[in-house]
PDB file of C-alpha atoms in Angstrom:
ATOM      1  CA  MET A  22      53.840  28.270   9.380  1.00  0.00           C
ATOM      2  CA  THR A  23      54.908  30.255  12.457  1.00  0.00           C
ATOM      3  CA  PHE A  24      57.578  28.646  14.632  1.00  0.00           C
ATOM      4  CA  SER A  25      57.465  29.622  18.290  1.00  0.00           C
ATOM      5  CA  ASN A  26      58.255  28.111  21.654  1.00  0.00           C
ATOM      6  CA  THR A  27      54.805  29.222  22.807  1.00  0.00           C
ATOM      7  CA  ASN A  28      51.946  26.843  22.105  1.00  0.00           C
ATOM      8  CA  GLN A  29      49.251  29.172  20.750  1.00  0.00           C
ATOM      9  CA  SER A  30      46.336  26.789  21.272  1.00  0.00           C
ATOM     10  CA  LYS A  31      47.452  25.795  24.776  1.00  0.00           C
ATOM     11  CA  ILE A  32      48.022  29.344  25.995  1.00  0.00           C
ATOM     12  CA  THR A  33      44.659  30.552  24.659  1.00  0.00           C
ATOM     13  CA  ALA A  34      42.914  27.631  26.367  1.00  0.00           C
ATOM     14  CA  SER A  35      44.711  28.462  29.616  1.00  0.00           C
ATOM     15  CA  VAL A  36      43.591  32.101  29.488  1.00  0.00           C
ATOM     16  CA  ASP A  37      40.025  31.107  28.589  1.00  0.00           C
ATOM     17  CA  ASN A  38      39.904  28.668  31.520  1.00  0.00           C
ATOM     18  CA  LEU A  39      41.436  31.201  33.888  1.00  0.00           C
ATOM     19  CA  VAL A  40      38.840  33.857  33.108  1.00  0.00           C
ATOM     20  CA  ARG A  41      36.009  31.346  33.490  1.00  0.00           C
ATOM     21  CA  ASP A  42      37.369  30.268  36.868  1.00  0.00           C
ATOM     22  CA  ILE A  43      37.567  33.889  37.998  1.00  0.00           C
ATOM     23  CA  THR A  44      34.042  34.823  36.883  1.00  0.00           C
ATOM     24  CA  GLN A  45      32.661  31.659  38.486  1.00  0.00           C
ATOM     25  CA  ASP A  46      34.653  32.158  41.711  1.00  0.00           C
ATOM     26  CA  LYS A  47      36.456  28.827  41.321  1.00  0.00           C
ATOM     27  CA  ILE A  48      40.047  29.892  41.947  1.00  0.00           C
ATOM     28  CA  HIS A  49      42.016  30.953  45.023  1.00  0.00           C
ATOM     29  CA  PHE A  50      43.627  34.385  44.950  1.00  0.00           C
ATOM     30  CA  ASP A  51      47.197  33.122  45.417  1.00  0.00           C
ATOM     31  CA  LYS A  52      46.799  30.523  42.669  1.00  0.00           C
ATOM     32  CA  LEU A  53      45.386  33.180  40.363  1.00  0.00           C
ATOM     33  CA  LYS A  54      48.452  35.369  40.870  1.00  0.00           C
ATOM     34  CA  SER A  55      50.739  32.411  40.167  1.00  0.00           C
ATOM     35  CA  ILE A  56      48.922  31.543  36.925  1.00  0.00           C
ATOM     36  CA  LEU A  57      49.000  35.163  35.768  1.00  0.00           C
ATOM     37  CA  ASP A  58      52.769  35.184  36.221  1.00  0.00           C
ATOM     38  CA  GLU A  59      52.941  32.071  34.024  1.00  0.00           C
ATOM     39  CA  VAL A  60      50.531  32.919  31.216  1.00  0.00           C
ATOM     40  CA  TYR A  61      50.465  36.693  30.742  1.00  0.00           C
ATOM     41  CA  VAL A  62      53.757  37.205  28.877  1.00  0.00           C
ATOM     42  CA  PRO A  63      53.446  34.047  26.693  1.00  0.00           C
ATOM     43  CA  PHE A  64      49.859  34.960  25.817  1.00  0.00           C
ATOM     44  CA  MET A  65      50.785  38.495  24.808  1.00  0.00           C
ATOM     45  CA  SER A  66      53.541  37.094  22.567  1.00  0.00           C
ATOM     46  CA  THR A  67      50.945  35.125  20.564  1.00  0.00           C
ATOM     47  CA  LEU A  68      48.288  37.853  20.446  1.00  0.00           C
ATOM     48  CA  ASP A  69      47.205  38.526  16.869  1.00  0.00           C
ATOM     49  CA  PHE A  70      44.479  41.091  16.183  1.00  0.00           C
ATOM     50  CA  ASP A  71      43.749  39.496  12.813  1.00  0.00           C
ATOM     51  CA  LEU A  72      42.268  36.541  14.716  1.00  0.00           C
ATOM     52  CA  PHE A  73      38.996  36.192  16.591  1.00  0.00           C
ATOM     53  CA  TYR A  74      39.000  35.216  20.270  1.00  0.00           C
ATOM     54  CA  SER A  75      36.420  33.855  22.680  1.00  0.00           C
ATOM     55  CA  GLU A  76      34.616  36.258  25.011  1.00  0.00           C
ATOM     56  CA  PRO A  77      36.693  35.201  28.053  1.00  0.00           C
ATOM     57  CA  ILE A  78      39.877  36.014  26.138  1.00  0.00           C
ATOM     58  CA  ILE A  79      38.492  39.335  24.888  1.00  0.00           C
ATOM     59  CA  ALA A  80      37.645  40.142  28.503  1.00  0.00           C
ATOM     60  CA  PHE A  81      41.207  39.277  29.540  1.00  0.00           C
ATOM     61  CA  ILE A  82      42.775  41.431  26.821  1.00  0.00           C
ATOM     62  CA  GLU A  83      40.624  44.472  27.536  1.00  0.00           C
ATOM     63  CA  SER A  84      40.897  44.165  31.317  1.00  0.00           C
ATOM     64  CA  THR A  85      44.667  43.685  31.428  1.00  0.00           C
ATOM     65  CA  ASN A  86      45.211  46.519  28.949  1.00  0.00           C
ATOM     66  CA  ALA A  87      43.210  48.833  31.191  1.00  0.00           C
ATOM     67  CA  ILE A  88      45.372  47.864  34.158  1.00  0.00           C
ATOM     68  CA  VAL A  89      48.903  47.757  32.716  1.00  0.00           C
ATOM     69  CA  GLY A  90      48.592  50.627  30.250  1.00  0.00           C
ATOM     70  CA  ASP A  91      51.604  51.054  27.964  1.00  0.00           C
ATOM     71  CA  LEU A  92      53.944  48.755  29.880  1.00  0.00           C
ATOM     72  CA  TYR A  93      55.700  46.006  27.950  1.00  0.00           C
ATOM     73  CA  PRO A  94      54.328  42.599  28.990  1.00  0.00           C
ATOM     74  CA  SER A  95      57.705  41.610  30.469  1.00  0.00           C
ATOM     75  CA  ASP A  96      57.620  44.705  32.712  1.00  0.00           C
ATOM     76  CA  VAL A  97      54.187  43.979  34.176  1.00  0.00           C
ATOM     77  CA  ILE A  98      54.100  42.939  37.829  1.00  0.00           C
ATOM     78  CA  TRP A  99      50.968  41.211  39.043  1.00  0.00           C
ATOM     79  CA  SER A 100      50.850  42.776  42.473  1.00  0.00           C
ATOM     80  CA  HIS A 101      48.076  42.139  44.964  1.00  0.00           C
ATOM     81  CA  GLU A 102      46.415  45.389  43.907  1.00  0.00           C
ATOM     82  CA  ASN A 103      46.621  44.634  40.180  1.00  0.00           C
ATOM     83  CA  VAL A 104      45.167  41.155  40.662  1.00  0.00           C
ATOM     84  CA  GLU A 105      42.232  42.599  42.618  1.00  0.00           C
ATOM     85  CA  ARG A 106      41.628  45.156  39.867  1.00  0.00           C
ATOM     86  CA  LEU A 107      41.705  42.386  37.261  1.00  0.00           C
ATOM     87  CA  ILE A 108      39.153  40.302  39.149  1.00  0.00           C
ATOM     88  CA  ASN A 109      36.762  43.236  39.433  1.00  0.00           C
ATOM     89  CA  ALA A 110      37.202  44.114  35.763  1.00  0.00           C
ATOM     90  CA  LEU A 111      36.599  40.561  34.540  1.00  0.00           C
ATOM     91  CA  LEU A 112      33.413  40.196  36.561  1.00  0.00           C
ATOM     92  CA  CYS A 113      31.905  42.922  34.372  1.00  0.00           C
ATOM     93  CA  TYR A 114      32.164  40.553  31.403  1.00  0.00           C
ATOM     94  CA  LYS A 115      30.346  37.632  33.006  1.00  0.00           C
ATOM     95  CA  LYS A 116      27.088  38.186  31.099  1.00  0.00           C
ATOM     96  CA  ASP A 117      28.919  38.495  27.760  1.00  0.00           C
ATOM     97  CA  ILE A 118      30.628  35.173  28.392  1.00  0.00           C
ATOM     98  CA  GLU A 119      27.335  33.514  29.297  1.00  0.00           C
ATOM     99  CA  LYS A 120      25.690  34.889  26.140  1.00  0.00           C
ATOM    100  CA  GLU A 121      28.455  33.442  23.973  1.00  0.00           C
ATOM    101  CA  ASP A 122      28.036  30.017  25.620  1.00  0.00           C
ATOM    102  CA  ILE A 123      24.280  30.102  25.057  1.00  0.00           C
ATOM    103  CA  ALA A 124      24.765  31.059  21.404  1.00  0.00           C
ATOM    104  CA  TRP A 125      27.272  28.214  20.961  1.00  0.00           C
ATOM    105  CA  ARG A 126      24.902  25.661  22.483  1.00  0.00           C
ATOM    106  CA  TYR A 127      22.098  26.859  20.236  1.00  0.00           C
ATOM    107  CA  GLN A 128      24.282  26.523  17.140  1.00  0.00           C
ATOM    108  CA  GLU A 129      25.335  23.033  18.215  1.00  0.00           C
ATOM    109  CA  SER A 130      21.689  22.066  18.660  1.00  0.00           C
ATOM    110  CA  GLN A 131      21.007  23.230  15.090  1.00  0.00           C
ATOM    111  CA  ASN A 132      24.010  21.257  13.845  1.00  0.00           C
ATOM    112  CA  TYR A 133      22.703  18.259  15.772  1.00  0.00           C
ATOM    113  CA  LYS A 134      19.322  18.413  14.033  1.00  0.00           C
ATOM    114  CA  SER A 135      20.894  18.825  10.607  1.00  0.00           C
ATOM    115  CA  LEU A 136      23.289  15.909  11.106  1.00  0.00           C
ATOM    116  CA  ASP A 137      20.543  13.703  12.547  1.00  0.00           C
ATOM    117  CA  SER A 138      18.415  14.206   9.426  1.00  0.00           C
ATOM    118  CA  TYR A 139      21.411  13.578   7.160  1.00  0.00           C
ATOM    119  CA  ILE A 140      22.325  10.296   8.887  1.00  0.00           C
ATOM    120  CA  LYS A 141      18.716   9.074   8.868  1.00  0.00           C
ATOM    121  CA  ASN A 142      18.459   9.690   5.134  1.00  0.00           C
ATOM    122  CA  LEU A 143      21.652   7.758   4.437  1.00  0.00           C
ATOM    123  CA  THR A 144      20.878   4.766   6.658  1.00  0.00           C
ATOM    124  CA  THR A 145      17.390   4.546   5.174  1.00  0.00           C
ATOM    125  CA  HIS A 146      18.591   4.763   1.574  1.00  0.00           C
ATOM    126  CA  TYR A 147      21.435   2.208   1.653  1.00  0.00           C
ATOM    127  CA  SER A 148      21.151  -1.441   2.676  1.00  0.00           C
ATOM    128  CA  LYS A 149      24.574  -1.335   4.338  1.00  0.00           C
ATOM    129  CA  LEU A 150      27.126   1.368   5.049  1.00  0.00           C
ATOM    130  CA  LEU A 151      30.615   1.301   6.530  1.00  0.00           C
ATOM    131  CA  PHE A 152      30.930   3.890   9.305  1.00  0.00           C
ATOM    132  CA  ILE A 153      34.474   5.107  10.001  1.00  0.00           C
ATOM    133  CA  ARG A 154      35.428   7.336  12.951  1.00  0.00           C
ATOM    134  CA  VAL A 155      38.867   8.915  13.194  1.00  0.00           C
ATOM    135  CA  ASP A 156      40.129  11.721  15.406  1.00  0.00           C
ATOM    136  CA  LEU A 157      42.704  13.895  13.661  1.00  0.00           C
ATOM    137  CA  LYS A 158      45.054  15.873  15.877  1.00  0.00           C
ATOM    138  CA  TYR A 159      48.742  16.769  16.309  1.00  0.00           C
ATOM    139  CA  SER A 160      51.597  14.849  17.895  1.00  0.00           C
ATOM    140  CA  ASP A 161      52.462  15.588  21.517  1.00  0.00           C
ATOM    141  CA  GLY A 162      55.556  17.748  21.660  1.00  0.00           C
ATOM    142  CA  LEU A 163      54.875  19.302  18.253  1.00  0.00           C
ATOM    143  CA  ASN A 164      51.751  21.297  19.087  1.00  0.00           C
ATOM    144  CA  HIS A 165      53.777  24.483  19.559  1.00  0.00           C
ATOM    145  CA  LEU A 166      54.652  24.337  15.856  1.00  0.00           C
ATOM    146  CA  VAL A 167      50.989  24.505  14.838  1.00  0.00           C
ATOM    147  CA  THR A 168      48.987  27.735  14.760  1.00  0.00           C
ATOM    148  CA  VAL A 169      45.265  28.066  14.156  1.00  0.00           C
ATOM    149  CA  GLU A 170      46.154  29.296  10.650  1.00  0.00           C
ATOM    150  CA  ASP A 171      48.008  26.019  10.022  1.00  0.00           C
ATOM    151  CA  PHE A 172      45.082  24.011  11.336  1.00  0.00           C
ATOM    152  CA  SER A 173      42.675  25.901   9.093  1.00  0.00           C
ATOM    153  CA  ASP A 174      44.901  25.225   6.066  1.00  0.00           C
ATOM    154  CA  HIS A 175      45.088  21.522   6.917  1.00  0.00           C
ATOM    155  CA  MET A 176      41.321  21.301   7.289  1.00  0.00           C
ATOM    156  CA  THR A 177      40.804  23.047   3.949  1.00  0.00           C
ATOM    157  CA  LYS A 178      43.057  20.507   2.241  1.00  0.00           C
ATOM    158  CA  LEU A 179      41.259  17.638   3.974  1.00  0.00           C
ATOM    159  CA  ARG A 180      37.835  18.873   2.832  1.00  0.00           C
ATOM    160  CA  GLU A 181      39.132  19.201  -0.730  1.00  0.00           C
ATOM    161  CA  LEU A 182      40.363  15.604  -0.689  1.00  0.00           C
ATOM    162  CA  ILE A 183      37.008  14.414   0.650  1.00  0.00           C
ATOM    163  CA  SER A 184      35.079  16.352  -1.987  1.00  0.00           C
ATOM    164  CA  HIS A 185      37.169  14.828  -4.786  1.00  0.00           C
ATOM    165  CA  ARG A 186      36.450  11.280  -3.534  1.00  0.00           C
ATOM    166  CA  GLN A 187      39.947  10.078  -4.381  1.00  0.00           C
ATOM    167  CA  THR A 188      42.382   7.572  -2.805  1.00  0.00           C
ATOM    168  CA  CYS A 189      41.099   6.623   0.675  1.00  0.00           C
ATOM    169  CA  PHE A 190      37.919   8.665   0.118  1.00  0.00           C
ATOM    170  CA  GLU A 191      36.781   6.674  -2.916  1.00  0.00           C
ATOM    171  CA  ASP A 192      33.244   5.209  -2.646  1.00  0.00           C
ATOM    172  CA  LEU A 193      32.409   7.735   0.079  1.00  0.00           C
ATOM    173  CA  GLN A 194      28.631   8.162   0.439  1.00  0.00           C
ATOM    174  CA  GLY A 195      28.578  10.589   3.341  1.00  0.00           C
ATOM    175  CA  PHE A 196      30.766  12.473   5.800  1.00  0.00           C
ATOM    176  CA  ALA A 197      30.728  14.879   8.715  1.00  0.00           C
ATOM    177  CA  TRP A 198      33.416  16.729  10.627  1.00  0.00           C
ATOM    178  CA  ALA A 199      33.688  18.964  13.668  1.00  0.00           C
ATOM    179  CA  ILE A 200      36.716  20.854  14.951  1.00  0.00           C
ATOM    180  CA  GLU A 201      37.359  21.552  18.600  1.00  0.00           C
ATOM    181  CA  GLN A 202      39.988  22.826  20.998  1.00  0.00           C
ATOM    182  CA  GLY A 203      40.806  20.714  24.051  1.00  0.00           C
ATOM    183  CA  TYR A 204      39.819  22.022  27.465  1.00  0.00           C
ATOM    184  CA  GLU A 205      43.031  21.305  29.384  1.00  0.00           C
ATOM    185  CA  ASN A 206      45.832  21.189  26.817  1.00  0.00           C
ATOM    186  CA  GLY A 207      44.115  23.327  24.192  1.00  0.00           C
ATOM    187  CA  GLY A 208      44.914  20.822  21.458  1.00  0.00           C
ATOM    188  CA  LEU A 209      43.270  21.571  18.117  1.00  0.00           C
ATOM    189  CA  HIS A 210      41.613  18.476  16.664  1.00  0.00           C
ATOM    190  CA  CYS A 211      38.973  17.238  14.263  1.00  0.00           C
ATOM    191  CA  HIS A 212      36.342  14.556  14.839  1.00  0.00           C
ATOM    192  CA  LEU A 213      35.837  12.963  11.443  1.00  0.00           C
ATOM    193  CA  LEU A 214      33.025  10.653  10.353  1.00  0.00           C
ATOM    194  CA  LEU A 215      33.265   8.922   6.971  1.00  0.00           C
ATOM    195  CA  ILE A 216      30.444   6.772   5.570  1.00  0.00           C
ATOM    196  CA  TYR A 217      31.308   4.412   2.727  1.00  0.00           C
ATOM    197  CA  ASN A 218      29.335   2.156   0.427  1.00  0.00           C
ATOM    198  CA  GLY A 219      29.190  -1.104   2.370  1.00  0.00           C
ATOM    199  CA  SER A 220      29.051  -3.119  -0.840  1.00  0.00           C
ATOM    200  CA  THR A 221      32.530  -2.022  -1.930  1.00  0.00           C
ATOM    201  CA  LYS A 222      34.312  -1.260   1.369  1.00  0.00           C
ATOM    202  CA  GLN A 223      34.652  -3.702   4.268  1.00  0.00           C
ATOM    203  CA  LYS A 224      37.996  -3.415   6.121  1.00  0.00           C
ATOM    204  CA  ASP A 225      37.219  -0.574   8.497  1.00  0.00           C
ATOM    205  CA  PHE A 226      40.423  -0.692  10.584  1.00  0.00           C
ATOM    206  CA  TYR A 227      42.703  -0.455   7.566  1.00  0.00           C
ATOM    207  CA  LEU A 228      40.572   2.221   5.947  1.00  0.00           C
ATOM    208  CA  ALA A 229      40.653   4.331   9.135  1.00  0.00           C
ATOM    209  CA  LYS A 230      44.419   3.784   9.297  1.00  0.00           C
ATOM    210  CA  GLU A 231      44.797   4.940   5.700  1.00  0.00           C
ATOM    211  CA  VAL A 232      42.833   8.119   6.446  1.00  0.00           C
ATOM    212  CA  GLY A 233      44.954   8.813   9.545  1.00  0.00           C
ATOM    213  CA  GLU A 234      48.177   8.318   7.627  1.00  0.00           C
ATOM    214  CA  LYS A 235      46.899  10.631   4.903  1.00  0.00           C
ATOM    215  CA  TRP A 236      46.406  13.318   7.587  1.00  0.00           C
ATOM    216  CA  THR A 237      49.924  12.754   8.930  1.00  0.00           C
ATOM    217  CA  ARG A 238      51.444  13.213   5.476  1.00  0.00           C
ATOM    218  CA  MET A 239      49.416  16.296   4.588  1.00  0.00           C
ATOM    219  CA  THR A 240      50.484  17.976   7.856  1.00  0.00           C
ATOM    220  CA  ALA A 241      54.176  17.370   7.050  1.00  0.00           C
ATOM    221  CA  GLY A 242      54.531  14.860   9.866  1.00  0.00           C
ATOM    222  CA  LEU A 243      53.004  17.066  12.578  1.00  0.00           C
ATOM    223  CA  GLY A 244      49.699  15.217  12.568  1.00  0.00           C
ATOM    224  CA  ALA A 245      48.602  12.263  14.652  1.00  0.00           C
ATOM    225  CA  TYR A 246      45.348  10.353  14.777  1.00  0.00           C
ATOM    226  CA  TYR A 247      43.242   7.998  16.850  1.00  0.00           C
ATOM    227  CA  ASN A 248      41.765   4.946  15.145  1.00  0.00           C
ATOM    228  CA  TYR A 249      38.542   3.795  16.826  1.00  0.00           C
ATOM    229  CA  HIS A 250      38.479   0.572  14.836  1.00  0.00           C
ATOM    230  CA  SER A 251      40.893  -1.619  16.764  1.00  0.00           C
ATOM    231  CA  LYS A 252      39.510  -5.004  17.808  1.00  0.00           C
ATOM    232  CA  GLU A 253      39.799  -4.086  21.486  1.00  0.00           C
ATOM    233  CA  HIS A 254      37.901  -0.830  21.109  1.00  0.00           C
ATOM    234  CA  LYS A 255      35.111  -2.350  19.035  1.00  0.00           C
ATOM    235  CA  ARG A 256      34.830  -5.395  21.319  1.00  0.00           C
ATOM    236  CA  ARG A 257      34.399  -3.169  24.369  1.00  0.00           C
ATOM    237  CA  TYR A 258      31.439  -1.330  22.821  1.00  0.00           C
ATOM    238  CA  GLN A 259      29.995  -4.502  21.355  1.00  0.00           C
ATOM    239  CA  ARG A 260      29.830  -6.112  24.794  1.00  0.00           C
ATOM    240  CA  HIS A 261      27.518  -3.305  25.917  1.00  0.00           C
ATOM    241  CA  GLY A 262      25.462  -3.326  22.720  1.00  0.00           C
ATOM    242  CA  LYS A 263      26.665   0.155  21.741  1.00  0.00           C
ATOM    243  CA  LEU A 264      28.937  -0.457  18.759  1.00  0.00           C
ATOM    244  CA  GLY A 265      28.137   2.211  16.170  1.00  0.00           C
ATOM    245  CA  ILE A 266      31.085   1.931  13.775  1.00  0.00           C
ATOM    246  CA  GLY A 267      32.062  -0.606  11.148  1.00  0.00           C
ATOM    247  CA  MET A 268      29.434  -2.235   8.950  1.00  0.00           C
ATOM    248  CA  ILE A 269      25.930  -0.932   9.622  1.00  0.00           C
ATOM    249  CA  HIS A 270      22.948  -2.765   8.113  1.00  0.00           C
ATOM    250  CA  ARG A 271      19.701  -0.949   7.403  1.00  0.00           C
ATOM    251  CA  ASP A 272      17.577  -3.856   8.657  1.00  0.00           C
ATOM    252  CA  ASN A 273      19.401  -3.988  12.027  1.00  0.00           C
ATOM    253  CA  GLU A 274      17.689  -1.407  14.198  1.00  0.00           C
ATOM    254  CA  LEU A 275      20.299  -1.510  16.977  1.00  0.00           C
ATOM    255  CA  GLU A 276      23.197  -1.014  14.556  1.00  0.00           C
ATOM    256  CA  VAL A 277      21.470   1.980  12.963  1.00  0.00           C
ATOM    257  CA  GLU A 278      20.649   3.488  16.353  1.00  0.00           C
ATOM    258  CA  ASN A 279      24.230   3.083  17.564  1.00  0.00           C
ATOM    259  CA  ALA A 280      25.656   4.521  14.338  1.00  0.00           C
ATOM    260  CA  SER A 281      23.412   7.546  14.683  1.00  0.00           C
ATOM    261  CA  ARG A 282      24.524   8.078  18.293  1.00  0.00           C
ATOM    262  CA  THR A 283      28.183   7.785  17.251  1.00  0.00           C
ATOM    263  CA  ALA A 284      27.679  10.358  14.503  1.00  0.00           C
ATOM    264  CA  LEU A 285      25.795  12.811  16.704  1.00  0.00           C
ATOM    265  CA  TYR A 286      28.654  12.928  19.212  1.00  0.00           C
ATOM    266  CA  LEU A 287      30.210  15.419  16.787  1.00  0.00           C
ATOM    267  CA  THR A 288      27.498  17.943  17.644  1.00  0.00           C
ATOM    268  CA  GLU A 289      27.056  17.331  21.367  1.00  0.00           C
ATOM    269  CA  PRO A 290      25.917  20.650  22.934  1.00  0.00           C
ATOM    270  CA  LYS A 291      27.320  19.612  26.330  1.00  0.00           C
ATOM    271  CA  LYS A 292      30.888  19.868  25.008  1.00  0.00           C
ATOM    272  CA  TYR A 293      30.941  23.667  25.322  1.00  0.00           C
ATOM    273  CA  SER A 294      34.331  23.530  27.077  1.00  0.00           C
ATOM    274  CA  GLN A 295      35.856  22.308  23.792  1.00  0.00           C
ATOM    275  CA  GLN A 296      34.640  25.155  21.598  1.00  0.00           C
ATOM    276  CA  LEU A 297      37.373  27.121  19.819  1.00  0.00           C
ATOM    277  CA  LYS A 298      39.067  29.828  21.862  1.00  0.00           C
ATOM    278  CA  VAL A 299      40.822  31.346  18.845  1.00  0.00           C
ATOM    279  CA  TRP A 300      39.824  31.203  15.181  1.00  0.00           C
ATOM    280  CA  LEU A 301      40.149  32.846  11.798  1.00  0.00           C
ATOM    281  CA  PRO A 302      37.431  35.081  10.308  1.00  0.00           C
ATOM    282  CA  ASN A 303      34.781  32.920   8.582  1.00  0.00           C
ATOM    283  CA  MET A 304      36.416  29.731   9.885  1.00  0.00           C
ATOM    284  CA  ARG A 305      33.966  26.821   9.769  1.00  0.00           C
ATOM    285  CA  THR A 306      33.813  24.493  12.761  1.00  0.00           C
ATOM    286  CA  PHE A 307      31.322  21.906  11.492  1.00  0.00           C
ATOM    287  CA  GLY A 308      30.078  20.472   8.239  1.00  0.00           C
ATOM    288  CA  HIS A 309      28.541  17.431   6.580  1.00  0.00           C
ATOM    289  CA  GLY A 310      27.770  16.250   3.068  1.00  0.00           C
ATOM    290  CA  ILE A 311      24.632  16.832   1.021  1.00  0.00           C
ATOM    291  CA  TYR A 312      22.102  14.023   0.753  1.00  0.00           C
ATOM    292  CA  ARG A 313      20.076  15.184  -2.271  1.00  0.00           C
ATOM    293  CA  THR A 314      22.585  15.268  -5.120  1.00  0.00           C
ATOM    294  CA  SER A 315      22.333  14.336  -8.791  1.00  0.00           C
ATOM    295  CA  LYS A 316      25.018  11.685  -8.283  1.00  0.00           C
ATOM    296  CA  ARG A 317      23.150   9.734  -5.588  1.00  0.00           C
ATOM    297  CA  ARG A 318      21.448   6.786  -7.224  1.00  0.00           C
ATOM    298  CA  GLY A 319      17.856   5.870  -6.492  1.00  0.00           C
ATOM    299  CA  LEU A 320      16.619   9.392  -5.785  1.00  0.00           C
ATOM    300  CA  PRO A 321      14.121  11.305  -7.943  1.00  0.00           C
ATOM    301  CA  PRO A 322      15.642  13.993 -10.182  1.00  0.00           C
ATOM    302  CA  ILE A 323      16.302  17.334  -8.537  1.00  0.00           C
ATOM    303  CA  PRO A 324      13.882  19.946  -9.985  1.00  0.00           C
ATOM    304  CA  LYS A 325      15.602  22.628 -12.032  1.00  0.00           C
TER     305      LYS A 325
END
């Protein structure tokens, strides 16, 4: 774990947003200069060429390097001339940024289709399922202690626990997860969907709480979570006929429809602003379980 006063995820999100604002002509010149003075040195202190970065950040790195040359980041002065040069340089990357966004939306649409099929199979196969939604994140004020490498390690451990179906993951019949990076604060987080056998699991609030506390422990106290299963939260959605968590019965069409909509939020293509801005090579950002397995009862044998 790397300890630093600079929040890696927040500073990368700030640079990504800044470049997007510049290429879309959404920022005033004076404000741009002020933000550059704030983010350039902290960003350069977190720069790691073993990581992958979004196209806006790649554009920022290449453009600033061309302007400042061999100067140390702390010696760089963002004069009026240098800011103008940076704007002109970044505009050359506009098409590359757009291509990356299009590719991300396409991948999310493929994830959406895959998850939709998975959820339909599960809700058709079982008479009742307990849908649990938990957001796993990090505590405010501790985000600067968490790097993308740490987050990747935590997610790997979480997936291992899920695959072993032990402790709070016992009787799990399905799952899906998606990792994102917040637009404004850059917070790394995971949207987690867990689907349990409704015949053996009923207390959704306490089960979601147990999962959240498991995350907090496995992150050495850095983790935090949001439990969607409070009475107030569920009551609010129930009033509008949109409750898609808790016990879902196969013969209740509205419950199944709402559960599907809740699940598919994980792969919403419109959330492009929350795609990762920094990641490890081969780092997965989405996954779900397998429906056709030898352990799932009631299905024909899998051909060998």
